[in-house]
Amino acid sequence: MTRKVVVVGAGVVGAACAFHAASAGLDVTVTDRGPVGAGTTSRGEGNVLLSDKEPGPELALARLSRTLWDEAGQELGPDTLELEAKGGLVVASGAENLAALQEFAARQEAAGVRVERVDRVRDLEPHLAPDIPGGVHYPQDAQVQPVLAAAALLRAALRRGARFHPGEVAGAVTGRDGRVTGVRTAAGDVLPADAVVNAAGTWGGEVGRRLGAPVEVLPRRGFVLVTEPLPPMVRHKVYSADYVANVASSDAGLETSCVVEGTRGGTVLIGASRERVGFDTTMNTAVVARLAAQACRLFPFLRGVHLMRAYRGFRPYCPDHLPVVGPDPRVPGVVHACGHEGAGVGLAPATGALVTAHLLGRPWRGADPAAHTGLLPDRFLTPGGVPQ
Amino acid sequence: MTDPADLIVVGAGPAGLAAAATALAGGLRVVLLDSGTALGGQYWRHPPEHARAAVPTDDLHHGLDRYRALCKALAQHRTSGRLDLRLEHHVWSAVRDGDGFAVHAVDRHEAPRETAVVVRAPRLLVATGAYDRQLPFPGWDLPGVLTIGGLQALLKGGGVAAGSRVALGGTGPFLLPVAAGLAARGVEVVEVCEAAHPRAWLRHPGPLLRNPGKWAEGAGYAAALVRHRVPLRPRAAIVAAEGGERVTAVRIASLAPDGSPRPGTERRVEVDAVGVGWGFAPQLDLLVPLGCALTDGVDGNAVVAVDEGMRTTVPGLYTAGETCGVGGAALAVNEGRLAAASVLADSRATRVPADKHLAALRSAVARQRAFARAMALAHPLPPAWSSWLTDETVVCRCEEVTAGAIRSARADGAHDHRQVKQLTRAGMGWCQGRMCGPAVHCLTARRGAYEPAERLVATPVTLGALADLDEAPAGTTCTADTACTAVTACTAGTTGTVCTQASTDNGETDKECS
C-alpha cells in the first residue's frame, strides 16, 4: 500500500499531482530545485484546449481534465486560477483547409467534444480579417493563468498536509526487491517514499534517468509574444487550422501557426512557434517576425499594436507526442507524469488524478487507469525493459 | 560605403560616441545607432537641431568641448562614408548571426511610420547607459513626481522646467547638477534631500584625492546651490507625496542611520513638482539575451563582466560605460575608447592605438572606477527604505501592484522579482519592470545584486513592422548607401487604430557629477 509519495517537480503538473494525492489522503512531499511554476509552466499561454486534440488517448485525458479544471475552480475559487471558459475559434485559411477542419471537427464531435460550425466568423470575432472562409467554435476551450494555477494547487495540497522540500533529485533509493524506498537529493537528504512521481516536465527525461527509469522526453522551443494592453479586441482563443497539424508534427524545423487571444490584463498573447533546437535559449528574431506576420493576417488591426515582450520556453515532448503517465515497470514505485508538450497546463488536473488513481490502485475523481492505458510508459519499452 | 560594416555601436552617449570615434580613427567602418534625435545620449542631451538656437542649453552641460570634438570627428567620417549614423533608430533585439551579430531596430524618423531595419557586422559594442533607479513611496505615482533624470532631460532637451516649486530627493551627486540646472532656470528648489551623510565619503579618501576634477565639479555645483539659496539636507528623504490631480506637497523626514524616518521629524512642504533619484540602473536589455556574464556591482546592480579591454564573455561583444558599472561620463568616454581599441586589436586593424596611449587609458579608467566605487559606497540605498511603504503603496505603477501584494507573494514563497512578477503581474506592464524591478528585488530577495529580468524585446515595436520583416528578403548586409533589410510598416493600422509612438525612455537618465 502506497502511503508516502514524493512528487518531483513543482510545475503545474507536479502541483496537480500533489493536490490530488494529498486530497486522497496520501502523505505527499513535493520537491523542486526552483520555486513553484518556474519552468515551462511560466512560459506557456495557459491553454486548456480540446479543439487541438484528435480523438485518442490525449483527448480522453483532456476531456477529463476540462471537467477537473472546473472542479478545481469551484474548490479553490476561479479567480485564484484566472480560469476563463472563453471558448476557442479555429479558422480556416482557404476552402480546402476549411473542409479538412470540418472533417476533423466531426471526428472530435463523435468523441464527445462540443463543436459548432461557424460560417460567419466575424459574428464571433469582429476584428478578424474579412477573407476568412469559416471556422469551428469550441465552447469548451478555456484558459488559466498557469503560475497562479500551479501556486493555488500547491497551496491547496499544502493545506491538505503535503510538504514542500526545495532541492534537486539525485537518485532513487531502492530496497532489496528493487522497489523505491526513497529519493536522494543533491544536498544529500533522503526523502522516504513508497512512490516517486516524475513530474519534472521538460527535465523529466533526466529525472527519469536519475531514478533508474529513463524515458525519452525532449525539449521543443516555443516563443510567445505579448502586446501592449488593449481594450478587449479578441474574445476567444483564435487560431488557424494549421496549428492542429503542427502540434502533431515531428518536423525538426521551425513551425509557426499563431494562436491569438486576449488576457485579463488586456494584453494580447500570440503564441506557438515550435522548434527542435535542444535547450538553446537564444532569441530567434525570424520566429518572432513570422508569428507577428501570421497574427496580423488573422487580425489586421494588430499591425498598429506594439509588441511589448516575448518569452520562450521548452515544451517537453515524447517521440509519439503523447504524455507518459503511469507506473514504470522497471523500477517499482516510479510513476511518470511528464512529456505533455504544449498541453501540460490543460492536462494537469487529469494527470494528477490519474497518477493518484495509479497510486491508490483504484479510480480517483473520474480517472480510471484502465481507461488510459495508451499513456503508460510500457509503450516505449521492449520486452527486455529497455527504451526502444 | 559599399563594404560591409566592421562594427556596430548601439548608443551615441559618451561611451558610444568615444568608441565610434576611436574605431573610425583606426580605419574601421562603423554603424552607430541611437534612439535619440541628436548625438549625445542622455548626458549630452540637446534639443533637436531645428530648435537649438531658440533653446540655449550650453550652461546646463559639462564637458561640451569634448562633446563637440567627438561630434566633429564623427561628421568627418560620415562625409567619407565610413560612418553610417542612424539616429531615431530604436534597437529591439541583438542576436548572434553566423560569426557576427545582427542588430534589429525600427527607424522612427517618420513616426508614427515605423520601418524595420537589420544591420549586421562581425563585432558589436553596446553602450546603452543607465536609467534612474527609483524607490517607491506613498504618492510617487502622482502626476508631477518625476525622476531627477526626467527633470534634467526636460531641461536639456527642450528648456522645460517641470515645475516652479520643486523638491528633490534620493541619493548621489547627480542631485546637485539637477538642482543647479533648475535653479538657473528660475525654479525655486525648495529642498534637496540627500539620504546619505557627506561624512560617508571620508571612509574612502584615496579615490577622492586621486580625482580632483570630480571635487572641483562638485564644488562648482555646491557654490551654485548656495548662490541660489537652495537648502541641501543630508540624511533626509522625501517619504511621501500628497495631492489630488497632481502633487501639491511632500513629506520630508530626517533619517536614522539605517534609513528609517526618525519619529517626529516629518515636515510637510508645499511643491508643484518633485524629482527623485536613487542612483542608476544599468540598461542591460540588449546584453542579457546575448548571454554575457554579469557580476555584482557595488551599488546593488548586476553589471556586465568585462576584461580590462572591455570585452564581455561573448566573443565579439564589447560594452562600455554604465553597463559595466555606473561611473559617469568621463569614465564612459575612456571606456568607450578602450573598448574600441580592443575592437581594433581583435579585428587586426592596421592603425591600433599605441601601447603607451592604451596604458594611460587603462590607468585613467582604473582611477575613475575607484572613484565610482567610493561614490556607490557613500550613497547606498537606505537599508530600511521599505519602512516608508504602506501596504497600499503602489510599487508597480503599470500594473498597479501594491507593496502589500508583493509582501504576500513573498510570504507565499516568491524569493525573487521574477517569481513576484508571475504571481502578481508586477513588472509585466509597459515599462517591463524597469521602474519597479530594483524595488521589487529589494522587497523580496534582499540579498545579492539586482539582475534585471531577461527582456527579449528591448523596446516596444509594432507587430506591423515585424510582420514586414518576415516578408522582406533575408541576408542583406547593411551599407551606408543602401537601406539594407529595411521594410516599412504604416503603424497607423489598417482598421483605424490610433497609434502613438512608444515611449522607450521610461527612465530618462542623465548624469553629471557622478
XYZ file of N, CA and C in Angstrom, chain B residues 192-327:
408
model
N 16.749 70.020 -1.214
C 17.383 68.853 -1.820
C 17.677 67.884 -0.678
N 16.993 66.740 -0.674
C 17.148 65.766 0.408
C 18.108 64.673 -0.029
N 19.228 64.583 0.648
C 20.236 63.563 0.344
C 20.201 62.553 1.491
N 19.883 61.299 1.159
C 19.707 60.310 2.222
C 21.012 59.977 2.934
N 22.115 60.101 2.213
C 23.401 59.756 2.832
C 23.952 60.956 3.590
N 25.000 60.697 4.357
C 25.690 61.793 5.027
C 27.025 62.006 4.319
N 27.404 63.261 4.068
C 28.662 63.506 3.353
C 29.866 62.854 4.029
N 29.761 62.643 5.347
C 30.892 62.024 6.055
C 31.236 60.649 5.482
N 30.239 59.995 4.867
C 30.488 58.650 4.333
C 31.622 58.660 3.310
N 31.816 59.800 2.650
C 32.890 59.894 1.658
C 34.260 59.756 2.309
N 34.336 60.190 3.594
C 35.649 60.239 4.232
C 36.193 58.844 4.504
N 35.336 57.840 4.402
C 35.815 56.479 4.608
C 36.664 56.006 3.430
N 36.580 56.712 2.307
C 37.359 56.293 1.130
C 38.114 57.483 0.583
N 39.078 57.985 1.333
C 39.728 59.232 0.917
C 40.599 59.058 -0.330
N 41.143 57.853 -0.527
C 42.079 57.655 -1.643
C 41.509 58.063 -2.982
N 40.393 57.451 -3.385
C 39.819 57.786 -4.693
C 39.471 59.266 -4.812
N 39.084 59.884 -3.691
C 38.743 61.305 -3.731
C 39.966 62.127 -4.091
N 41.068 61.803 -3.413
C 42.286 62.583 -3.622
C 42.812 62.399 -5.041
N 42.581 61.222 -5.609
C 43.127 60.959 -6.945
C 42.222 61.456 -8.058
N 41.059 62.003 -7.731
C 40.150 62.514 -8.761
C 39.782 63.967 -8.463
N 40.768 64.865 -8.473
C 40.496 66.257 -8.093
C 39.458 66.916 -9.009
N 39.376 66.470 -10.238
C 38.407 67.067 -11.162
C 36.987 66.903 -10.649
N 36.714 65.742 -10.050
C 35.377 65.475 -9.516
C 35.065 66.419 -8.360
N 36.105 66.662 -7.532
C 35.945 67.603 -6.426
C 35.527 68.972 -6.949
N 36.279 69.416 -7.944
C 36.049 70.760 -8.470
C 34.635 70.858 -9.039
N 34.222 69.785 -9.751
C 32.894 69.788 -10.343
C 31.828 69.878 -9.248
N 31.992 69.039 -8.205
C 31.038 69.042 -7.100
C 31.002 70.389 -6.404
N 32.183 70.974 -6.207
C 32.254 72.261 -5.518
C 31.542 73.339 -6.330
N 31.678 73.250 -7.641
C 31.010 74.214 -8.518
C 29.494 74.164 -8.348
N 28.954 72.943 -8.302
C 27.508 72.821 -8.123
C 27.092 73.294 -6.739
N 27.909 72.946 -5.732
C 27.583 73.357 -4.363
C 27.523 74.880 -4.282
N 28.485 75.541 -4.938
C 28.503 77.007 -4.930
C 27.249 77.552 -5.607
N 26.860 76.908 -6.691
C 25.649 77.352 -7.396
C 24.425 77.232 -6.488
N 24.370 76.149 -5.712
C 23.221 75.973 -4.818
C 23.208 77.051 -3.740
N 24.394 77.369 -3.200
C 24.471 78.425 -2.189
C 23.992 79.743 -2.791
N 24.475 80.008 -4.018
C 24.118 81.252 -4.699
C 22.599 81.367 -4.858
N 21.967 80.265 -5.189
C 20.508 80.295 -5.394
C 19.744 79.997 -4.105
N 20.455 79.941 -2.976
C 19.841 79.677 -1.664
C 19.012 78.387 -1.674
N 19.581 77.353 -2.248
C 18.899 76.051 -2.247
C 19.409 75.259 -1.049
N 18.521 74.914 -0.100
C 18.994 74.164 1.066
C 19.241 72.694 0.724
N 20.392 72.201 1.140
C 20.753 70.798 0.918
C 20.695 70.098 2.271
N 19.813 69.119 2.415
C 19.640 68.443 3.710
C 20.214 67.033 3.649
N 21.313 66.796 4.374
C 21.821 65.429 4.440
C 20.953 64.582 5.373
N 21.009 63.274 5.162
C 20.276 62.315 5.999
C 18.789 62.641 6.074
N 18.218 63.019 4.938
C 16.784 63.288 4.881
C 16.235 62.668 3.606
N 14.953 62.414 3.604
C 14.333 61.800 2.424
C 12.898 62.279 2.277
N 12.457 62.284 1.016
C 11.039 62.513 0.731
C 10.345 61.174 0.955
N 9.517 61.093 1.992
C 8.922 59.798 2.337
C 7.473 59.697 1.877
N 6.898 60.792 1.401
C 5.537 60.719 0.856
C 5.286 61.946 -0.010
N 4.403 61.774 -0.991
C 3.935 62.902 -1.795
C 2.425 62.949 -1.647
N 1.878 64.167 -1.628
C 0.446 64.318 -1.430
C -0.138 65.153 -2.555
N -1.433 64.977 -2.776
C -2.094 65.780 -3.791
C -3.288 65.049 -4.344
N -4.085 65.745 -5.144
C -5.248 65.140 -5.756
C -4.961 64.832 -7.213
N -5.221 65.817 -8.087
C -4.958 65.638 -9.517
C -3.471 65.572 -9.812
N -2.679 66.307 -9.014
C -1.226 66.224 -9.133
C -0.621 66.567 -7.784
N 0.690 66.443 -7.701
C 1.342 66.599 -6.412
C 1.218 68.054 -5.934
N 0.914 68.233 -4.649
C 0.846 69.581 -4.083
C 1.794 69.743 -2.892
N 2.242 68.631 -2.332
C 3.139 68.723 -1.179
C 3.924 67.422 -1.034
N 5.061 67.519 -0.340
C 5.807 66.307 0.017
C 5.969 66.278 1.526
N 6.209 65.083 2.026
C 6.586 64.938 3.433
C 8.049 64.541 3.477
N 8.790 65.295 4.263
C 10.230 65.093 4.355
C 10.560 64.687 5.780
N 11.376 63.647 5.926
C 11.751 63.199 7.266
C 13.262 63.080 7.364
N 13.780 63.314 8.558
C 15.189 63.001 8.818
C 15.314 61.492 8.974
N 16.479 60.991 8.586
C 16.656 59.543 8.588
C 17.601 59.114 9.704
N 17.250 57.987 10.319
C 18.169 57.325 11.243
C 19.264 56.656 10.407
N 20.355 56.221 11.037
C 21.435 55.622 10.240
C 20.990 54.465 9.343
N 19.946 53.729 9.729
C 19.518 52.620 8.866
C 18.573 53.089 7.751
N 18.275 54.381 7.737
C 17.425 54.892 6.661
C 15.962 54.979 7.044
N 15.616 54.553 8.248
C 14.210 54.686 8.650
C 13.963 56.122 9.109
N 12.741 56.639 8.880
C 12.455 58.024 9.282
C 12.515 58.165 10.807
N 13.170 59.235 11.255
C 13.201 59.484 12.705
C 11.822 59.971 13.127
N 11.241 59.320 14.142
C 9.900 59.724 14.573
C 9.877 61.198 14.969
N 8.819 61.872 14.568
C 8.639 63.256 14.978
C 9.368 64.275 14.131
N 10.099 63.815 13.093
C 10.855 64.780 12.290
C 10.147 65.131 10.988
N 9.002 64.509 10.729
C 8.366 64.690 9.429
C 7.839 66.120 9.262
N 8.129 66.685 8.095
C 7.654 68.043 7.790
C 6.910 68.000 6.469
N 5.924 68.898 6.346
C 5.160 68.976 5.104
C 5.622 70.213 4.352
N 5.974 70.047 3.086
C 6.479 71.165 2.288
C 5.663 71.247 1.007
N 5.131 72.417 0.718
C 4.311 72.554 -0.495
C 5.186 72.682 -1.734
N 4.830 71.957 -2.763
C 5.596 71.950 -4.021
C 4.610 71.782 -5.179
N 5.074 71.997 -6.400
C 4.242 71.633 -7.556
C 4.933 70.609 -8.460
N 6.139 70.217 -8.076
C 6.798 69.108 -8.779
C 7.852 68.518 -7.853
N 8.164 67.249 -8.094
C 9.118 66.515 -7.259
C 10.042 65.734 -8.184
N 11.315 65.684 -7.837
C 12.256 64.847 -8.581
C 12.948 63.890 -7.631
N 12.985 62.608 -8.008
C 13.579 61.607 -7.127
C 14.538 60.733 -7.920
N 15.662 60.419 -7.324
C 16.608 59.504 -7.968
C 17.480 58.818 -6.940
N 17.575 57.528 -7.046
C 18.378 56.720 -6.120
C 19.520 56.065 -6.884
N 20.298 56.855 -7.546
C 21.351 56.292 -8.380
C 20.753 55.804 -9.691
N 21.449 54.892 -10.318
C 21.046 54.448 -11.655
C 21.049 52.932 -11.750
N 20.289 52.438 -12.700
C 20.317 51.006 -13.019
C 20.855 50.866 -14.442
N 21.883 50.051 -14.647
C 22.426 49.889 -15.995
C 21.374 49.330 -16.959
N 21.422 49.789 -18.188
C 20.479 49.338 -19.212
C 21.099 48.124 -19.918
N 20.694 46.925 -19.497
C 21.341 45.691 -19.965
C 20.457 44.902 -20.925
N 19.357 45.490 -21.390
C 18.370 44.696 -22.117
C 18.912 44.013 -23.366
N 19.849 44.642 -24.070
C 20.385 44.003 -25.273
C 21.452 42.970 -24.917
N 22.087 43.159 -23.766
C 23.241 42.327 -23.417
C 22.843 40.997 -22.787
N 21.827 41.033 -21.919
C 21.472 39.815 -21.186
C 21.063 38.677 -22.135
N 20.183 38.931 -23.132
C 19.810 37.810 -24.003
C 20.970 37.260 -24.843
N 22.027 38.052 -25.020
C 23.179 37.545 -25.766
C 24.029 36.605 -24.909
N 23.701 36.541 -23.630
C 24.332 35.539 -22.779
C 25.643 35.973 -22.139
N 25.934 37.278 -22.103
C 27.206 37.656 -21.484
C 27.082 37.575 -19.962
N 28.186 37.216 -19.338
C 28.180 37.026 -17.883
C 28.011 38.366 -17.192
N 27.314 38.331 -16.064
C 27.135 39.523 -15.240
C 27.908 39.333 -13.944
N 28.133 40.442 -13.260
C 28.786 40.364 -11.965
C 28.121 41.396 -11.055
N 28.274 41.231 -9.748
C 27.624 42.149 -8.806
C 28.386 43.466 -8.727
N 27.709 44.571 -9.004
C 28.315 45.886 -8.837
C 28.189 46.340 -7.389
N 29.011 47.317 -6.977
C 28.974 47.758 -5.578
C 27.712 48.538 -5.254
N 27.009 49.057 -6.262
C 25.821 49.872 -5.992
C 24.547 49.041 -5.911
N 24.679 47.701 -5.887
C 23.488 46.857 -5.778
C 22.930 46.420 -7.112
N 23.563 46.814 -8.198
C 23.121 46.398 -9.529
C 24.060 45.326 -10.086
N 23.477 44.366 -10.804
C 24.314 43.479 -11.598
C 24.829 44.282 -12.789
N 26.085 44.079 -13.137
C 26.695 44.797 -14.255
C 27.379 43.768 -15.150
N 27.736 44.190 -16.362
C 28.351 43.253 -17.294
C 29.804 43.020 -16.884
N 30.197 41.753 -16.872
C 31.587 41.412 -16.560
C 32.432 41.649 -17.808
N 33.492 42.446 -17.669
C 34.374 42.727 -18.806
C 35.824 42.517 -18.396
N 36.672 42.255 -19.407
C 38.107 42.191 -19.128
C 38.665 43.617 -19.183
N 39.963 43.778 -19.061
C 40.479 45.145 -18.981
C 40.402 45.854 -20.338
N 40.034 45.117 -21.379
C 39.800 45.745 -22.676
C 38.327 45.887 -23.007
N 37.470 45.793 -22.013
C 36.017 45.974 -22.154
C 35.371 44.885 -23.025
N 36.008 43.707 -23.088
C 35.395 42.585 -23.798
C 34.457 41.867 -22.837
N 33.253 41.549 -23.295
C 32.367 40.729 -22.473
C 32.797 39.274 -22.631
N 32.074 38.373 -21.976
C 32.421 36.955 -22.096
C 31.927 36.365 -23.418
N 31.171 37.125 -24.194
C 30.719 36.646 -25.512
C 31.711 37.155 -26.565
N 32.337 36.261 -27.313
C 33.330 36.716 -28.300
C 32.715 37.706 -29.294
N 33.441 38.809 -29.523
C 32.965 39.802 -30.481
C 32.038 40.837 -29.891
N 31.667 40.681 -28.626
C 30.727 41.606 -27.973
C 31.463 42.427 -26.908
N 31.357 43.740 -27.044
C 32.044 44.671 -26.151
C 31.005 45.573 -25.510
N 31.367 46.136 -24.365
C 30.467 47.115 -23.765
C 31.295 48.161 -23.031
N 30.740 49.355 -22.877
C 31.469 50.438 -22.235
C 30.470 51.371 -21.581
N 30.920 52.029 -20.524
C 30.065 52.991 -19.836
C 29.287 52.336 -18.712
N 28.074 52.849 -18.483
C 27.323 52.464 -17.288
C 26.899 50.992 -17.275
N 26.888 50.336 -18.434
C 26.506 48.920 -18.480
C 27.473 48.057 -17.679
N 28.719 48.525 -17.514
C 29.630 47.744 -16.667
C 29.854 48.429 -15.322
N 28.927 49.227 -14.905
C 29.008 49.863 -13.592
C 28.862 51.362 -13.739
N 27.918 51.941 -13.002
C 27.652 53.374 -13.143
C 28.855 54.161 -12.635
N 29.351 55.056 -13.487
C 30.555 55.789 -13.090
C 30.672 57.160 -13.726
